[in-house]
Amino acid sequence: MSTTVTKTRTSTGREAVPTHRAVPPKPSRRNPVPGFLRRTLTSGATLFWTAIVVVPIYWLVVTSLRSQSDFTSDSPLALPSHPTLDSYRTVLDGDFTTYLLNSVIVTAGTVVIAVAVALMAAFSIVRNAGTRFSRVSFRLFLLGLAIPLQAVIIPVYLLIIRMHLYDSLLAIVLPSAAFALPITVMILVSFLRDVPRSLFEAMIVDGAGDWRMLWSLAAPLARPALMTVAVYDGLQVWNGFLFPLILTQSGDKAVLPLALTLFRGQFGIDVPATMAAVVLSTLPMLALFILARRQLVAGLTAGFSK
């Protein structure tokens, strides 16, 4: 049992003799889960999560290296008995490069439009922070996060028809950029709020306007966040399927996710060729993610410290 020393003062201002008061010991808290059991559960959960991620990727790669006959005879998780690249040759001899180029155009166009518009919107919201315009504008952008894509696909289809953009790549780019704006604006606003206001005030003293502050100060400082939203939006658009399915119909306007369905025949599906197309379609985004993974993490955690 521990003791504490209590000092009091008398009415004359002198310090009284300290008294010792017993303090009951605090009850010790014991972790209900022993350390060995906790480590075992953590390791088991990690191995389970790794198996969920790794096994499908392994099956995808080994299946792309089989022939159609070996696919039906070999065990699904066994190594290919007769490895071959015929599936990759079949994919590359077709219109894969056309589909790849369409996906690159749609993804690049969407990312450029979404990031440019979101940067200007986020800069305006941060610079006018505290005003009614800023609050209403930011809430309207956040409202877009609650609208599911399936709920507006028919109005978007009718709007694209009225604009005479049906069956074109621009018909995919415009609605994809619109749906990428809410999350893009939210991340950029969180990042720009951390920029000291003294930097903007110093540029105002130098005679800079809003346009110069945007491109000479906000854009360079927000480069990690811009990389983050560019990679995130690029992944979303690259894997998008509903807009290409509804807003295009020609084979030369198909993007990669939609083109994967073309390997399905009337009486079956060429599974190894489809898996080879999936492997080839993931390589560009995988390379982009590896190159920009640090900026992606830095941008996603921006503003979380406050």
Coordinates of C-alpha atoms in Angstrom, one line a residue:
M1 CA 0.0 0.0 0.0
S2 CA 1.4 3.4 -1.0
T3 CA 1.2 6.7 0.9
T4 CA 0.9 10.3 -0.3
V5 CA 2.1 13.5 1.4
T6 CA -0.6 16.2 1.8
K7 CA 0.5 19.8 2.5
T8 CA -2.0 22.3 4.0
R9 CA -1.7 25.9 5.0
T10 CA -3.1 27.4 8.3
S11 CA -5.1 30.5 8.6
T12 CA -1.9 32.4 9.4
G13 CA -0.3 31.5 6.1
R14 CA 2.2 29.1 7.5
E15 CA 2.7 25.7 6.0
A16 CA 1.3 23.0 8.3
V17 CA 3.0 19.7 9.1
P18 CA 2.6 17.3 6.2
T19 CA 0.3 14.4 6.9
H20 CA 0.5 11.0 5.4
R21 CA -2.6 9.6 3.8
A22 CA -2.9 6.0 2.8
V23 CA -3.8 5.5 -0.9
P24 CA -5.3 2.1 -1.7
P25 CA -3.4 0.3 -4.5
K26 CA -5.0 0.3 -7.9
P27 CA -6.2 -3.1 -9.1
S28 CA -3.9 -4.5 -11.7
R29 CA -5.4 -5.1 -15.1
R30 CA -4.7 -8.4 -16.6
N31 CA -5.1 -9.0 -20.3
P32 CA -7.8 -11.6 -20.7
V33 CA -6.0 -13.1 -23.7
P34 CA -2.6 -14.6 -23.0
G35 CA 0.3 -13.4 -25.2
F36 CA 0.9 -16.8 -26.8
L37 CA -2.8 -17.1 -27.8
R38 CA -2.9 -13.5 -29.1
R39 CA 0.2 -14.1 -31.3
T40 CA -1.3 -17.4 -32.5
L41 CA -4.6 -15.7 -33.5
T42 CA -2.7 -12.8 -35.2
S43 CA -0.5 -15.2 -37.2
G44 CA -3.5 -17.4 -38.1
A45 CA -5.4 -14.3 -39.4
T46 CA -2.4 -13.1 -41.3
L47 CA -1.9 -16.5 -43.0
F48 CA -5.6 -16.8 -43.8
W49 CA -5.6 -13.3 -45.4
T50 CA -2.5 -14.1 -47.3
A51 CA -4.0 -17.3 -48.6
I52 CA -7.1 -15.5 -49.8
V53 CA -5.0 -13.0 -51.8
V54 CA -2.2 -15.3 -53.0
V55 CA -4.1 -18.4 -54.0
P56 CA -6.4 -16.7 -56.6
I57 CA -3.3 -14.9 -58.2
Y58 CA -1.4 -18.2 -58.3
W59 CA -4.4 -19.9 -59.9
L60 CA -4.7 -17.1 -62.4
V61 CA -1.1 -17.3 -63.5
V62 CA -0.8 -21.1 -63.7
T63 CA -4.1 -21.4 -65.6
S64 CA -2.9 -18.9 -68.2
L65 CA 0.1 -21.2 -68.8
R66 CA -2.1 -24.3 -69.6
S67 CA -3.7 -25.3 -72.8
Q68 CA -7.4 -25.8 -73.0
S69 CA -7.1 -29.6 -72.9
D70 CA -4.8 -29.5 -69.9
F71 CA -7.2 -27.1 -68.1
T72 CA -9.8 -29.8 -68.0
S73 CA -7.4 -32.7 -67.1
D74 CA -4.9 -31.1 -64.6
S75 CA -5.6 -30.3 -61.0
P76 CA -6.6 -26.7 -60.6
L77 CA -3.8 -25.8 -58.1
A78 CA -1.1 -28.0 -59.6
L79 CA 1.7 -26.7 -61.7
P80 CA 1.1 -27.0 -65.5
S81 CA 2.1 -30.4 -66.8
H82 CA 2.9 -28.9 -70.2
P83 CA 3.5 -25.1 -69.8
T84 CA 2.7 -23.1 -72.9
L85 CA 2.3 -19.4 -73.9
D86 CA -0.3 -20.2 -76.6
S87 CA -3.0 -18.4 -74.6
Y88 CA -0.9 -15.2 -74.6
R89 CA -0.3 -15.6 -78.3
T90 CA -4.0 -16.0 -78.9
V91 CA -4.8 -12.9 -76.9
L92 CA -2.1 -10.7 -78.6
D93 CA -3.0 -11.9 -82.1
G94 CA -6.6 -10.6 -81.6
D95 CA -7.7 -7.1 -80.9
F96 CA -6.1 -6.9 -77.4
T97 CA -4.0 -3.9 -78.4
T98 CA -7.1 -2.0 -79.5
Y99 CA -8.8 -2.7 -76.2
L100 CA -5.7 -1.8 -74.3
L101 CA -5.4 1.5 -76.1
N102 CA -9.1 2.3 -75.4
S103 CA -8.6 1.6 -71.7
V104 CA -5.5 3.9 -71.7
I105 CA -7.4 6.7 -73.4
V106 CA -10.4 6.4 -71.1
T107 CA -8.4 6.1 -67.9
A108 CA -6.0 9.0 -68.8
G109 CA -8.8 11.3 -69.9
T110 CA -10.9 10.6 -66.8
V111 CA -7.9 11.1 -64.5
V112 CA -6.9 14.4 -66.1
I113 CA -10.4 15.9 -66.0
A114 CA -11.2 14.6 -62.5
V115 CA -7.9 15.8 -60.9
A116 CA -7.9 19.2 -62.6
V117 CA -11.6 20.0 -61.7
A118 CA -11.2 18.6 -58.2
L119 CA -8.0 20.6 -57.5
M120 CA -9.7 23.9 -58.5
A121 CA -12.8 23.0 -56.4
A122 CA -10.7 22.0 -53.4
F123 CA -8.7 25.2 -53.6
S124 CA -11.8 27.3 -53.7
I125 CA -13.3 25.5 -50.8
V126 CA -10.2 25.8 -48.7
R127 CA -9.6 29.5 -49.6
N128 CA -13.2 30.4 -48.7
A129 CA -13.3 28.2 -45.6
G130 CA -15.9 29.4 -43.1
T131 CA -18.2 30.9 -45.6
R132 CA -21.6 29.5 -46.6
F133 CA -20.5 28.9 -50.1
S134 CA -17.6 26.7 -49.0
R135 CA -19.7 24.6 -46.6
V136 CA -22.5 24.1 -49.1
S137 CA -20.1 23.2 -51.9
F138 CA -18.2 20.7 -49.8
R139 CA -21.4 19.0 -48.6
L140 CA -22.7 18.7 -52.2
F141 CA -19.4 17.0 -53.2
L142 CA -19.6 14.7 -50.2
L143 CA -23.2 13.9 -51.1
G144 CA -22.0 12.3 -54.3
L145 CA -20.3 9.5 -52.2
A146 CA -23.8 8.3 -51.1
I147 CA -25.2 8.0 -54.7
P148 CA -24.7 4.4 -56.1
L149 CA -23.8 4.1 -59.7
Q150 CA -26.7 1.8 -60.5
A151 CA -29.2 4.4 -59.3
V152 CA -28.2 6.9 -62.0
I153 CA -27.2 4.7 -64.9
I154 CA -30.6 5.3 -66.8
P155 CA -30.4 9.2 -66.5
V156 CA -26.8 9.0 -67.6
Y157 CA -27.7 6.9 -70.6
L158 CA -30.4 9.3 -71.6
L159 CA -28.1 12.3 -71.2
I160 CA -25.4 10.7 -73.3
I161 CA -28.0 9.9 -76.0
R162 CA -29.2 13.6 -76.0
M163 CA -25.6 14.7 -76.3
H164 CA -25.0 12.4 -79.3
L165 CA -22.0 10.8 -77.5
Y166 CA -23.4 7.2 -77.4
D167 CA -20.9 4.5 -78.5
S168 CA -17.8 6.7 -78.1
L169 CA -15.0 6.8 -75.6
L170 CA -16.0 10.3 -74.5
A171 CA -19.3 8.7 -73.3
I172 CA -17.3 6.7 -70.8
V173 CA -14.9 9.5 -69.8
L174 CA -17.4 12.2 -68.8
P175 CA -19.6 10.2 -66.3
S176 CA -16.5 8.4 -65.0
A177 CA -14.9 11.7 -64.2
A178 CA -18.1 13.0 -62.5
F179 CA -18.3 10.0 -60.2
A180 CA -14.6 10.3 -59.4
L181 CA -15.0 13.9 -58.2
P182 CA -16.4 13.4 -54.7
I183 CA -13.6 11.2 -53.3
T184 CA -11.0 13.3 -55.2
V185 CA -12.3 16.6 -53.8
M186 CA -12.4 15.1 -50.2
I187 CA -8.8 14.0 -50.3
L188 CA -7.5 17.2 -51.8
V189 CA -9.4 19.4 -49.3
S190 CA -8.0 17.4 -46.4
F191 CA -4.5 17.9 -47.8
L192 CA -4.8 21.6 -48.7
R193 CA -6.2 22.4 -45.2
D194 CA -2.7 21.5 -43.9
V195 CA -1.0 24.2 -46.0
P196 CA -0.2 27.2 -43.7
R197 CA -2.3 30.2 -44.5
S198 CA 0.8 32.4 -44.0
L199 CA 2.1 31.1 -47.4
F200 CA -1.1 32.2 -49.2
E201 CA -0.9 35.6 -47.4
A202 CA 2.7 36.0 -48.4
M203 CA 1.8 35.5 -52.1
I204 CA -1.1 37.9 -51.7
V205 CA 1.3 40.5 -50.4
D206 CA 3.5 39.9 -53.5
G207 CA 0.5 40.7 -55.7
A208 CA -0.5 37.1 -56.7
G209 CA -4.0 36.3 -57.6
D210 CA -6.0 33.1 -57.0
W211 CA -5.0 31.5 -60.3
R212 CA -1.3 32.1 -59.6
M213 CA -1.6 30.8 -56.0
L214 CA -3.4 27.7 -57.3
W215 CA -0.7 26.6 -59.8
S216 CA 2.4 28.1 -58.2
L217 CA 1.7 27.2 -54.6
A218 CA -1.2 24.8 -54.0
A219 CA -0.5 22.4 -56.9
P220 CA 3.2 21.8 -56.1
L221 CA 2.6 21.4 -52.4
A222 CA -0.3 19.0 -53.1
R223 CA 1.7 16.8 -55.4
P224 CA 1.6 13.7 -53.1
A225 CA -2.2 14.1 -52.8
L226 CA -2.5 14.5 -56.6
M227 CA -0.6 11.3 -57.1
T228 CA -2.8 9.6 -54.7
V229 CA -6.1 10.6 -56.3
A230 CA -4.6 10.0 -59.8
V231 CA -3.7 6.4 -58.9
Y232 CA -7.0 5.7 -57.1
D233 CA -9.1 7.2 -59.9
G234 CA -7.1 5.3 -62.5
L235 CA -7.6 2.0 -60.7
Q236 CA -11.4 2.6 -60.5
V237 CA -11.8 3.6 -64.1
W238 CA -9.4 0.9 -65.4
N239 CA -11.6 -1.8 -63.8
G240 CA -14.9 -0.1 -64.5
F241 CA -17.5 -2.3 -66.3
L242 CA -21.0 -0.8 -66.1
F243 CA -20.4 2.5 -68.1
P244 CA -18.6 0.7 -71.0
L245 CA -21.3 -1.9 -71.0
I246 CA -24.3 0.5 -71.1
L247 CA -22.7 3.4 -73.1
T248 CA -20.9 1.6 -75.9
Q249 CA -21.8 -1.3 -78.3
S250 CA -19.1 -1.4 -81.0
G251 CA -16.2 -3.8 -80.7
D252 CA -13.6 -1.1 -81.6
K253 CA -14.9 1.0 -78.6
A254 CA -14.6 -1.8 -76.1
V255 CA -12.3 -1.5 -73.1
L256 CA -10.4 -4.3 -71.4
P257 CA -13.0 -5.3 -68.7
L258 CA -15.7 -5.5 -71.4
A259 CA -13.4 -7.2 -73.9
L260 CA -12.9 -10.1 -71.5
T261 CA -16.4 -11.3 -72.1
L262 CA -15.6 -11.7 -75.8
F263 CA -13.6 -14.9 -75.0
R264 CA -16.9 -16.5 -74.2
G265 CA -18.2 -18.6 -77.1
Q266 CA -21.6 -20.1 -77.8
F267 CA -20.8 -23.5 -76.2
G268 CA -18.1 -22.6 -73.7
I269 CA -15.3 -20.2 -72.7
D270 CA -11.6 -20.3 -73.4
V271 CA -10.5 -20.1 -69.7
P272 CA -6.7 -20.1 -70.3
A273 CA -7.0 -17.3 -72.9
T274 CA -9.3 -15.3 -70.6
M275 CA -6.8 -15.7 -67.7
A276 CA -4.0 -14.6 -70.0
A277 CA -6.0 -11.5 -71.0
V278 CA -6.6 -10.7 -67.3
V279 CA -2.9 -11.1 -66.5
L280 CA -1.9 -8.7 -69.3
S281 CA -4.6 -6.2 -68.4
T282 CA -3.4 -6.0 -64.8
L283 CA 0.2 -5.4 -65.6
P284 CA -0.1 -1.6 -66.4
M285 CA -2.0 -0.8 -63.2
L286 CA 0.3 -3.0 -61.2
A287 CA 3.3 -1.2 -62.5
L288 CA 1.7 2.2 -61.8
F289 CA 0.8 1.1 -58.2
I290 CA 4.3 -0.1 -57.5
L291 CA 5.8 3.2 -58.7
A292 CA 3.4 5.4 -56.8
R293 CA 2.7 3.4 -53.7
R294 CA 4.5 5.8 -51.3
Q295 CA 2.6 8.8 -52.6
L296 CA -0.6 6.8 -52.4
V297 CA -0.2 6.1 -48.7
A298 CA 1.0 9.6 -47.9
G299 CA -2.0 11.2 -49.6
L300 CA -4.5 8.8 -48.1
T301 CA -3.2 9.6 -44.5
A302 CA -3.0 13.4 -45.1
G303 CA -5.1 15.3 -42.5
F304 CA -5.7 12.3 -40.3
S305 CA -3.3 13.6 -37.7
K306 CA -5.7 16.4 -36.8

